[in-house]
Short mmCIF file of C-alpha atoms in Angstrom, two decimals:
data_model
loop_
_atom_site.label_atom_id
_atom_site.label_comp_id
_atom_site.label_asym_id
_atom_site.label_seq_id
_atom_site.Cartn_x
_atom_site.Cartn_y
_atom_site.Cartn_z
CA MET A 10 17.99 28.62 -0.04
CA VAL A 11 16.95 29.75 -3.25
CA ARG A 12 17.66 26.93 -5.42
CA ILE A 13 16.33 24.37 -3.09
CA TYR A 14 13.10 26.20 -4.36
CA GLN A 15 12.90 27.03 -7.95
CA LYS A 16 10.46 29.55 -6.60
CA SER A 17 9.81 30.31 -10.12
CA LYS A 18 7.88 26.75 -10.27
CA TYR A 19 6.24 26.69 -6.99
CA LYS A 20 2.54 28.21 -7.59
CA GLY A 21 0.32 30.38 -5.13
CA GLY A 22 -3.05 30.34 -3.94
CA HIS A 23 -3.57 26.88 -2.33
CA TYR A 24 -4.90 25.15 0.87
CA VAL A 25 -2.84 22.29 2.08
CA GLU A 26 -3.87 20.34 4.67
CA LEU A 27 -1.96 17.49 6.73
CA LEU A 28 -3.07 13.72 6.58
CA GLN A 29 -1.67 11.14 9.14
CA SER A 30 -2.42 7.64 9.08
CA GLY A 31 -5.46 6.88 11.36
CA GLU A 32 -8.78 7.05 10.94
CA PRO A 33 -9.03 10.93 10.36
CA PHE A 34 -7.28 10.03 6.65
CA PHE A 35 -9.82 7.51 5.80
CA SER A 36 -12.67 9.56 7.06
CA ALA A 37 -11.61 12.42 4.89
CA VAL A 38 -11.08 10.54 1.76
CA GLU A 39 -13.80 8.73 2.01
CA LYS A 40 -15.95 12.41 2.24
CA LEU A 41 -13.96 13.54 -0.49
CA ILE A 42 -15.29 10.97 -2.60
CA ASP A 43 -18.87 11.18 -1.49
CA ASP A 44 -19.00 14.86 -2.34
CA SER A 45 -17.67 14.45 -5.51
CA ARG A 46 -19.82 15.66 -8.26
CA GLN A 47 -18.47 15.01 -11.93
CA PHE A 48 -15.06 12.42 -11.78
CA ILE A 49 -12.70 11.02 -9.77
CA HIS A 50 -9.27 9.42 -10.15
CA PHE A 51 -8.00 7.28 -7.58
CA HIS A 52 -4.77 5.94 -8.72
CA ALA A 53 -2.63 3.30 -5.85
CA TYR A 54 -0.36 0.82 -5.42
CA LEU A 55 -2.25 -1.20 -2.67
CA ILE A 56 -5.91 -2.13 -1.80
CA ASP A 57 -6.53 -4.97 0.49
CA GLU A 58 -10.24 -6.75 0.80
CA ASP A 59 -10.26 -5.81 4.36
CA GLU A 60 -12.44 -3.44 6.08
CA THR A 61 -10.78 -0.11 5.28
CA GLY A 62 -10.06 -1.43 1.37
CA ASN A 63 -13.80 -2.58 1.38
CA ARG A 64 -14.63 1.21 2.93
CA ILE A 65 -13.04 3.05 0.32
CA ILE A 66 -13.91 0.43 -2.57
CA ASN A 67 -17.87 1.10 -1.48
CA ALA A 68 -17.24 4.46 -1.49
CA LEU A 69 -16.33 5.05 -5.22
CA ILE A 70 -19.09 2.35 -6.05
CA ARG A 71 -21.49 4.67 -4.61
CA ALA A 72 -19.69 8.01 -6.28
CA SER A 73 -20.07 5.48 -9.71
CA LEU A 74 -24.33 4.81 -9.17
CA ARG A 75 -25.09 8.71 -8.45
CA GLY A 76 -23.56 8.93 -12.06
CA VAL A 77 -19.48 10.10 -11.29
CA ARG A 78 -17.32 8.85 -13.63
CA VAL A 79 -14.39 7.20 -11.66
CA TYR A 80 -11.44 5.83 -12.75
CA LEU A 81 -9.42 3.34 -10.85
CA LEU A 82 -5.99 2.75 -11.58
CA LEU A 83 -4.69 -0.30 -9.45
CA ASP A 84 -1.07 -1.30 -9.68
CA ALA A 85 -1.37 -4.83 -10.71
CA LEU A 86 1.65 -6.20 -8.23
CA GLY A 87 0.23 -4.41 -5.51
CA THR A 88 -3.56 -5.85 -5.91
CA ARG A 89 -2.52 -9.49 -7.02
CA HIS A 90 -4.80 -10.48 -4.04
CA LEU A 91 -8.09 -8.74 -4.98
CA SER A 92 -10.91 -11.35 -5.77
CA LYS A 93 -12.23 -12.06 -8.84
CA GLU A 94 -15.95 -11.38 -7.09
CA LEU A 95 -14.72 -8.09 -6.11
CA ILE A 96 -13.46 -7.34 -9.15
CA GLU A 97 -16.70 -7.65 -10.88
CA LYS A 98 -18.45 -6.13 -8.19
CA ILE A 99 -16.54 -2.72 -9.07
CA GLU A 100 -16.95 -3.12 -12.99
CA ASP A 101 -21.01 -3.62 -12.40
CA SER A 102 -21.09 -0.56 -10.77
CA GLY A 103 -19.70 1.71 -13.84
CA ILE A 104 -16.34 2.15 -13.02
CA LEU A 105 -13.40 2.50 -14.95
CA PHE A 106 -11.02 0.07 -13.65
CA ARG A 107 -7.49 -1.02 -15.44
CA PHE A 108 -4.58 -2.66 -13.74
CA PHE A 109 -1.61 -1.11 -14.13
CA SER A 110 1.19 -3.14 -15.80
CA PRO A 111 -0.43 -6.61 -14.91
CA THR A 112 2.32 -9.11 -14.20
CA PHE A 113 1.50 -12.72 -14.56
CA ILE A 114 4.11 -14.69 -12.21
CA THR A 115 2.45 -17.97 -13.54
CA LYS A 116 4.02 -16.86 -17.32
CA GLY A 117 7.28 -16.25 -15.59
CA PHE A 118 8.92 -12.87 -14.01
CA GLN A 119 8.31 -10.18 -15.47
CA LEU A 120 10.10 -6.85 -14.49
CA SER A 121 8.11 -3.73 -14.96
CA LEU A 122 7.53 0.07 -13.95
CA ARG A 123 5.36 -0.36 -10.96
CA LEU A 124 2.63 2.16 -9.87
CA HIS A 125 3.67 3.59 -6.44
CA ALA A 126 2.02 6.50 -6.42
CA LYS A 127 -1.36 7.02 -4.06
CA VAL A 128 -3.39 9.99 -5.28
CA VAL A 129 -6.94 10.46 -5.30
CA LEU A 130 -8.33 14.09 -7.61
CA CYS A 131 -11.88 14.58 -7.09
CA ASP A 132 -13.54 17.04 -9.79
CA GLY A 133 -10.44 18.48 -10.58
CA GLU A 134 -10.65 20.72 -7.29
CA VAL A 135 -8.92 18.83 -4.66
CA ALA A 136 -6.26 16.31 -4.15
CA VAL A 137 -5.25 13.69 -1.52
CA ILE A 138 -1.19 12.64 -2.24
CA GLY A 139 0.78 10.84 -0.04
CA GLY A 140 2.47 7.39 0.96
CA ILE A 141 -0.50 5.83 2.43
CA ASN A 142 -2.17 2.79 0.89
CA PHE A 143 -5.81 1.22 1.43
CA ALA A 144 -5.78 -1.16 4.32
CA ASP A 145 -6.07 -2.16 7.55
CA ARG A 146 -2.58 -1.90 8.90
CA TYR A 147 -2.94 1.94 7.56
CA HIS A 148 -6.16 2.39 9.78
CA GLY A 149 -5.30 0.97 12.75
CA THR A 150 -7.05 -2.35 14.39
CA PRO A 151 -7.78 -3.32 18.04
CA GLY A 152 -4.70 -3.69 19.67
CA LYS A 153 -2.56 -2.88 16.95
CA ARG A 154 -1.52 1.00 15.83
CA GLU A 155 -1.68 2.18 12.81
CA TRP A 156 1.48 1.88 10.73
CA LEU A 157 2.82 5.94 10.67
CA ASP A 158 2.29 7.46 7.24
CA PHE A 159 1.12 10.84 5.61
CA ALA A 160 -0.69 12.54 3.33
CA VAL A 161 -1.56 16.04 1.86
CA LEU A 162 -5.27 17.53 0.79
CA ILE A 163 -4.66 19.78 -1.19
CA ARG A 164 -7.22 22.94 -2.99
CA GLY A 165 -6.36 25.21 -5.66
CA PRO A 166 -4.51 25.73 -9.41
CA GLU A 167 -1.90 23.04 -8.89
CA CYS A 168 -4.83 20.32 -8.90
CA ILE A 169 -4.83 21.12 -13.10
CA HIS A 170 -1.19 19.54 -13.13
CA VAL A 171 -2.42 17.17 -10.91
CA LEU A 172 -5.51 16.32 -13.80
CA SER A 173 -3.34 16.43 -15.93
CA VAL A 174 -0.40 14.16 -14.60
CA LEU A 175 -3.28 11.29 -14.15
CA LYS A 176 -5.06 11.60 -17.37
CA LYS A 177 -1.68 10.72 -18.96
CA PHE A 178 -1.36 7.85 -16.74
CA TRP A 179 -4.62 6.43 -17.93
CA ASN A 180 -5.12 7.11 -21.02
CA LYS A 181 -2.72 4.91 -22.24
CA ARG A 182 -3.00 3.16 -26.21
CA PHE A 183 -5.47 0.49 -27.03
CA ILE A 184 -8.30 2.12 -24.60
CA PRO A 185 -11.56 2.40 -25.81
CA LYS A 186 -12.05 6.02 -26.39
CA THR A 187 -15.27 5.86 -24.57
CA GLU A 188 -13.16 5.12 -22.00
CA LEU A 189 -10.77 7.99 -21.98
CA SER A 190 -10.45 10.60 -19.56
CA ARG A 191 -11.22 14.39 -21.21
CA GLU A 192 -12.09 16.00 -18.72
CA THR A 193 -10.90 19.89 -17.96
CA VAL A 194 -11.08 22.77 -15.25
CA ASN A 195 -10.92 25.71 -16.69
CA LYS A 196 -10.82 28.37 -13.88
CA PRO A 197 -9.06 27.21 -10.55
CA ARG A 198 -10.32 28.76 -7.74
CA ILE A 199 -7.60 31.14 -5.61
CA TYR A 200 -7.06 30.05 -1.61
CA LYS A 201 -6.68 32.97 1.03
CA GLU A 202 -4.01 30.83 2.98
CA ASP A 203 -2.07 30.88 -0.53
CA ILE A 204 0.48 28.49 0.09
CA LYS A 205 2.80 27.87 -2.34
CA LEU A 206 3.81 24.34 -3.40
CA ARG A 207 4.28 22.02 -6.45
CA VAL A 208 3.08 18.23 -7.16
CA VAL A 209 5.99 16.37 -8.72
CA GLN A 210 7.42 13.11 -10.13
CA ASN A 211 9.56 10.23 -10.93
CA ASN A 212 9.15 7.97 -14.23
CA TRP A 213 12.26 6.95 -15.05
CA TYR A 214 10.80 5.56 -18.41
CA ARG A 215 9.30 9.55 -19.20
CA ASN A 216 12.95 11.29 -18.24
CA LYS A 217 10.75 12.14 -14.72
CA ILE A 218 13.70 12.43 -11.86
CA GLU A 219 11.66 15.40 -10.06
CA ILE A 220 11.49 14.46 -7.18
CA LEU A 221 15.54 12.76 -7.25
CA ARG A 222 16.73 16.24 -7.95
CA SER A 223 14.27 17.71 -5.10
CA TYR A 224 15.71 15.68 -2.53
CA ARG A 225 19.46 16.15 -3.87
CA SER A 226 18.90 19.81 -4.30
CA ALA A 227 17.99 20.04 -0.36
CA PHE A 228 20.56 18.16 0.50
CA LYS A 229 22.82 20.62 -0.97
CA ASN A 230 21.28 23.65 -0.20
CA SER A 231 20.51 23.32 3.48
CA ARG A 232 22.21 25.45 5.79
CA ASP A 233 20.14 24.57 9.63
CA ARG A 234 18.63 21.51 10.16
CA MET A 235 17.00 18.83 8.43
CA ILE A 236 14.39 16.06 9.49
CA ILE A 237 13.83 12.60 7.02
CA LEU A 238 11.16 10.22 7.60
CA ALA A 239 12.05 7.33 5.52
CA SER A 240 10.32 3.91 5.19
CA TYR A 241 12.90 2.16 2.92
CA PHE A 242 16.09 3.71 3.28
CA LEU A 243 19.15 2.63 1.05
CA PRO A 244 20.31 6.01 -1.17
CA GLY A 245 22.45 5.94 -3.52
CA ARG A 246 26.29 6.96 -2.96
CA ASN A 247 25.51 10.47 -4.41
CA GLU A 248 22.82 11.16 -1.52
CA ARG A 249 25.09 9.68 1.13
CA ARG A 250 27.26 12.01 -0.32
CA LEU A 251 24.99 15.06 -0.33
CA LEU A 252 24.07 14.28 3.75
CA ARG A 253 27.70 13.41 4.94
CA ASN A 254 28.58 17.21 3.29
CA ALA A 255 25.72 18.90 4.82
CA SER A 256 26.27 17.37 8.00
CA LEU A 257 29.85 18.72 7.58
CA ARG A 258 28.87 21.90 7.07
CA GLY A 259 27.06 22.05 10.40
CA VAL A 260 23.41 20.98 8.90
CA ASP A 261 21.45 19.25 12.06
CA ILE A 262 20.45 16.09 10.62
CA LYS A 263 17.96 13.55 12.17
CA ILE A 264 16.60 10.86 10.16
CA MET A 265 13.54 8.31 11.71
CA LEU A 266 13.75 4.65 10.78
CA ALA A 267 11.19 1.93 11.34
CA ALA A 268 12.41 -0.33 14.13
CA GLU A 269 11.23 -3.42 12.28
CA SER A 270 10.35 -3.16 8.98
CA ASP A 271 7.75 -5.18 6.98
CA MET A 272 10.80 -6.26 4.63
CA PRO A 273 13.32 -7.41 6.89
CA VAL A 274 16.11 -8.20 4.59
CA PHE A 275 16.06 -4.29 3.14
CA LYS A 276 15.95 -3.38 7.01
CA ARG A 277 19.28 -5.37 7.33
CA ALA A 278 20.86 -3.34 4.56
CA THR A 279 19.76 -0.04 5.89
CA ARG A 280 21.24 -1.08 9.34
CA PHE A 281 24.55 -2.10 7.39
CA LEU A 282 25.04 1.86 6.78
CA TYR A 283 24.01 2.93 10.03
CA ASP A 284 28.02 3.17 10.84
CA PHE A 285 28.38 5.90 7.99
CA ILE A 286 25.38 7.29 8.73
CA LEU A 287 26.36 7.64 12.87
CA ARG A 288 30.23 8.46 11.79
CA SER A 289 28.52 11.39 9.82
CA ASN A 290 27.48 13.04 12.93
CA ILE A 291 23.85 12.60 11.57
CA LYS A 292 20.94 11.52 14.19
CA ILE A 293 19.06 8.17 13.32
CA TYR A 294 15.91 7.11 15.23
CA GLU A 295 13.75 4.36 15.02
CA TYR A 296 10.18 4.48 15.60
CA LEU A 297 8.89 2.15 18.26
CA PRO A 298 5.12 1.84 18.12
CA SER A 299 3.92 0.20 14.65
CA ASN A 300 5.67 -0.08 11.00
CA LEU A 301 7.05 3.13 9.64
CA HIS A 302 5.75 3.78 6.35
CA ALA A 303 6.16 7.81 6.04
CA LYS A 304 8.48 9.70 3.22
CA VAL A 305 8.84 12.80 4.08
CA ALA A 306 11.88 15.61 4.76
CA VAL A 307 11.52 19.18 6.00
CA VAL A 308 14.72 21.31 5.72
CA ASP A 309 15.19 24.36 7.59
CA GLY A 310 11.65 24.99 8.71
CA GLN A 311 10.93 26.12 5.31
CA TRP A 312 10.19 23.60 3.02
CA CYS A 313 8.75 20.12 2.77
CA THR A 314 8.08 17.43 0.79
CA ILE A 315 5.02 14.44 1.34
CA GLY A 316 4.40 11.55 -0.88
CA SER A 317 5.07 8.06 -1.88
CA TYR A 318 8.72 8.80 -2.79
CA ASN A 319 11.40 5.88 -1.03
CA LEU A 320 15.39 7.25 -1.25
CA ASN A 321 16.19 4.47 -2.92
CA HIS A 322 16.68 2.82 -6.17
CA VAL A 323 13.74 1.27 -6.51
CA SER A 324 12.05 4.21 -6.89
CA ASP A 325 14.16 6.02 -8.91
CA TYR A 326 13.97 3.52 -11.95
CA ALA A 327 11.05 0.94 -11.31
CA SER A 328 8.50 2.73 -9.58
CA ILE A 329 6.13 6.13 -10.37
CA GLU A 330 5.90 8.22 -7.30
CA VAL A 331 4.22 11.43 -6.67
CA ASN A 332 4.98 13.99 -3.79
CA VAL A 333 4.13 17.41 -2.97
CA ASN A 334 6.46 19.93 -2.51
CA ILE A 335 5.59 22.44 0.02
CA LEU A 336 7.36 25.64 -0.09
CA ASP A 337 5.61 27.92 3.05
CA ASN A 338 7.48 28.73 6.67
CA LYS A 339 4.17 28.07 8.39
CA PHE A 340 3.33 24.56 7.23
CA ALA A 341 6.96 23.60 7.23
CA SER A 342 7.31 24.55 10.83
CA GLU A 343 4.03 23.31 12.00
CA LEU A 344 5.04 19.37 10.17
CA GLU A 345 8.64 19.93 11.91
CA THR A 346 7.07 20.74 15.07
CA LEU A 347 5.44 17.43 14.79
CA LEU A 348 7.56 15.30 13.55
CA HIS A 349 10.26 16.31 16.70
CA GLU A 350 7.15 15.28 18.78
CA ILE A 351 7.16 12.11 17.35
CA LEU A 352 10.62 11.79 17.74
CA ARG A 353 10.31 12.54 21.67
CA ASN A 354 7.48 10.16 22.29
CA ASP A 355 7.72 6.94 19.99
CA CYS A 356 11.44 6.87 19.05
CA ARG A 357 14.69 5.92 20.24
CA GLN A 358 17.92 7.23 19.63
CA ILE A 359 20.67 5.08 18.02
CA THR A 360 23.94 6.91 19.15
CA ILE A 361 27.38 5.27 17.44
CA GLU A 362 28.29 3.71 21.24
CA GLU A 363 25.24 1.59 20.86
CA HIS A 364 25.26 0.21 17.36
CA GLN A 365 29.09 -0.34 17.93
CA ARG A 366 27.77 -2.55 21.24
CA ALA A 367 25.25 -3.93 19.40
CA SER A 368 27.17 -5.06 16.43
CA THR A 369 28.30 -8.37 15.87
CA LEU A 370 30.31 -10.12 13.04
CA LEU A 371 28.00 -12.22 12.55
CA SER A 372 25.47 -9.19 11.54
CA LYS A 373 27.97 -7.13 9.94
CA VAL A 374 28.40 -9.97 8.01
CA SER A 375 25.00 -10.52 7.30
CA GLY A 376 24.47 -6.63 6.28
CA TRP A 377 27.02 -6.83 4.24
CA PHE A 378 25.46 -9.45 2.65
CA PHE A 379 22.36 -8.35 2.18
CA TYR A 380 23.14 -4.76 1.00
CA GLN A 381 25.43 -6.57 -1.31
CA ILE A 382 22.24 -8.48 -2.73
CA ILE A 383 20.13 -5.20 -2.61
CA ARG A 384 22.75 -3.63 -4.62
CA LEU A 385 23.13 -6.09 -7.27
CA LEU A 386 19.27 -6.54 -7.56
CA MET A 387 19.02 -2.48 -8.32
CA LYS A 388 21.58 -2.33 -10.90
CA ILE A 389 19.88 -4.91 -12.80
CA MET A 390 16.69 -3.46 -12.37
CA TYR A 391 18.21 -0.27 -13.87
CA GLN A 392 19.75 -1.89 -16.45
CA MET A 393 16.49 -3.69 -17.82
CA THR A 394 14.33 -0.93 -16.71
CA SER A 395 17.09 1.44 -19.11
CA LYS A 396 16.83 -1.15 -22.02
CA LYS A 397 12.64 -1.08 -21.41
CA LYS A 398 13.14 3.10 -21.30
CA LYS A 399 14.48 2.87 -24.61
CA SER A 400 12.60 1.06 -26.39
CA ILE A 401 9.54 3.07 -25.33
CA GLN A 402 11.23 5.78 -26.55
CA SER A 403 12.31 4.41 -29.99
CA GLY A 404 8.33 3.69 -30.22
CA ILE A 405 7.91 7.32 -29.40
CA LYS A 406 9.56 8.36 -32.05
#
C-alpha cells in the first residue's frame, strides 16, 4: 500500500473539512471570501448568472471594493453565457478578471485546453478544491435536489503549493505587470489535526499527469475495498485492466454512477461498459435523486482523492484538473461511511441479470455506436492536443 501513497510527497499539519454540494458549500465559500484580508484566487470552469452564481460574484465584488486583490479566472467555454453587463460590473469593481483559453465559435471550432479545475484560495491560508461549479443546480432549488458533488476545505502548508499552481495559471505572457500575482506566504500555520495530503494536478500540455497516476497506483495497489464516484465514467483500457485485476485479487469495488446524466450521449457510452464491469465482479450503483457530478475515490479506508478530475480522456488530455489526495485513516473512513449511506439510501444496484434483461439489440448497438464515436473524438483530441503540446514545449525552449 505504501506505493499508493508515496508518503514522502505528502505533507502533514493540515486541517481538512469535507464539503458537499448544497447550501453548506456555498455558505462556506462565501464566508471565506468575506473573511479574506489580502488576496483571493478564484479559478472555476462554470459560474452561471443565476441566484447562486450572482451570490458568489457579489461576494468577490465586496472583497475587491474593500481592498482585497481578487484574481478571477474563468474558463471561456464554461462561462460563455455571461452577459456583457455582468462582466462590466465585475471589472468596474476592480477585480482582475480574465477568461481562460477563449474560444470563439463564430470564428470556427477551436480545440484548446479547458480550465476544469475549481479552486478558491484566500490569503494563501485556506483553499477550497473540488468538483462543484457555481450555479443553482449545485445548490438545489425548490422542488429540485442539488447535484451530488464534493469539495474539501484545507488549511495548512500545502496552501503554499496551491498558491504557486494558481499563480502559474494566472501569470501568462503578455499580461500587464500591474496585474501579475506576486503574493507569497512565508510561514504556513501547522494544525493539530495533522492530516497528511497532497494537491495534485493534470495538465497534459505541461507534462502533469499526477491525478491519473494517483488513480492507477490506487487501483494497482489496493488490497481490500474501493468506492469510486464518477460523473462521466469512460476509463481507458489501462484503467479498466487495473480495476479488473484488483477485483480478481479480491478487492471489493463499488462504482457509483449517475442514473440519468446531463450528457445523455456520454451516459450511453458508459452503459456500453456495464457488461465488462459487471462480468469483472465490480458492483455498479446508480444515483437516483438528481445528477451525480462527483469525482471521488476511497481506497482501503486509508486514502482518498477528491476534485475535478473525471476518469476519462477529456480530463487526461484536454483539461486542467486539480484534486486533493488525502492520506488519513480517520478522514478516509468517515468519507467511506458517508458514501455507503448514499449507496444504501439514494442508489439502486445494477446486477448483471438486470442489465442483461434491460439490454436489447437496439440498446447494445446504440451503446456501441456512441462508445466508438466518443472514443474516436477522444483520439482526435489526443492527437490535436499532442501537436499543440509539442508546439508549446518548443516555444518554451
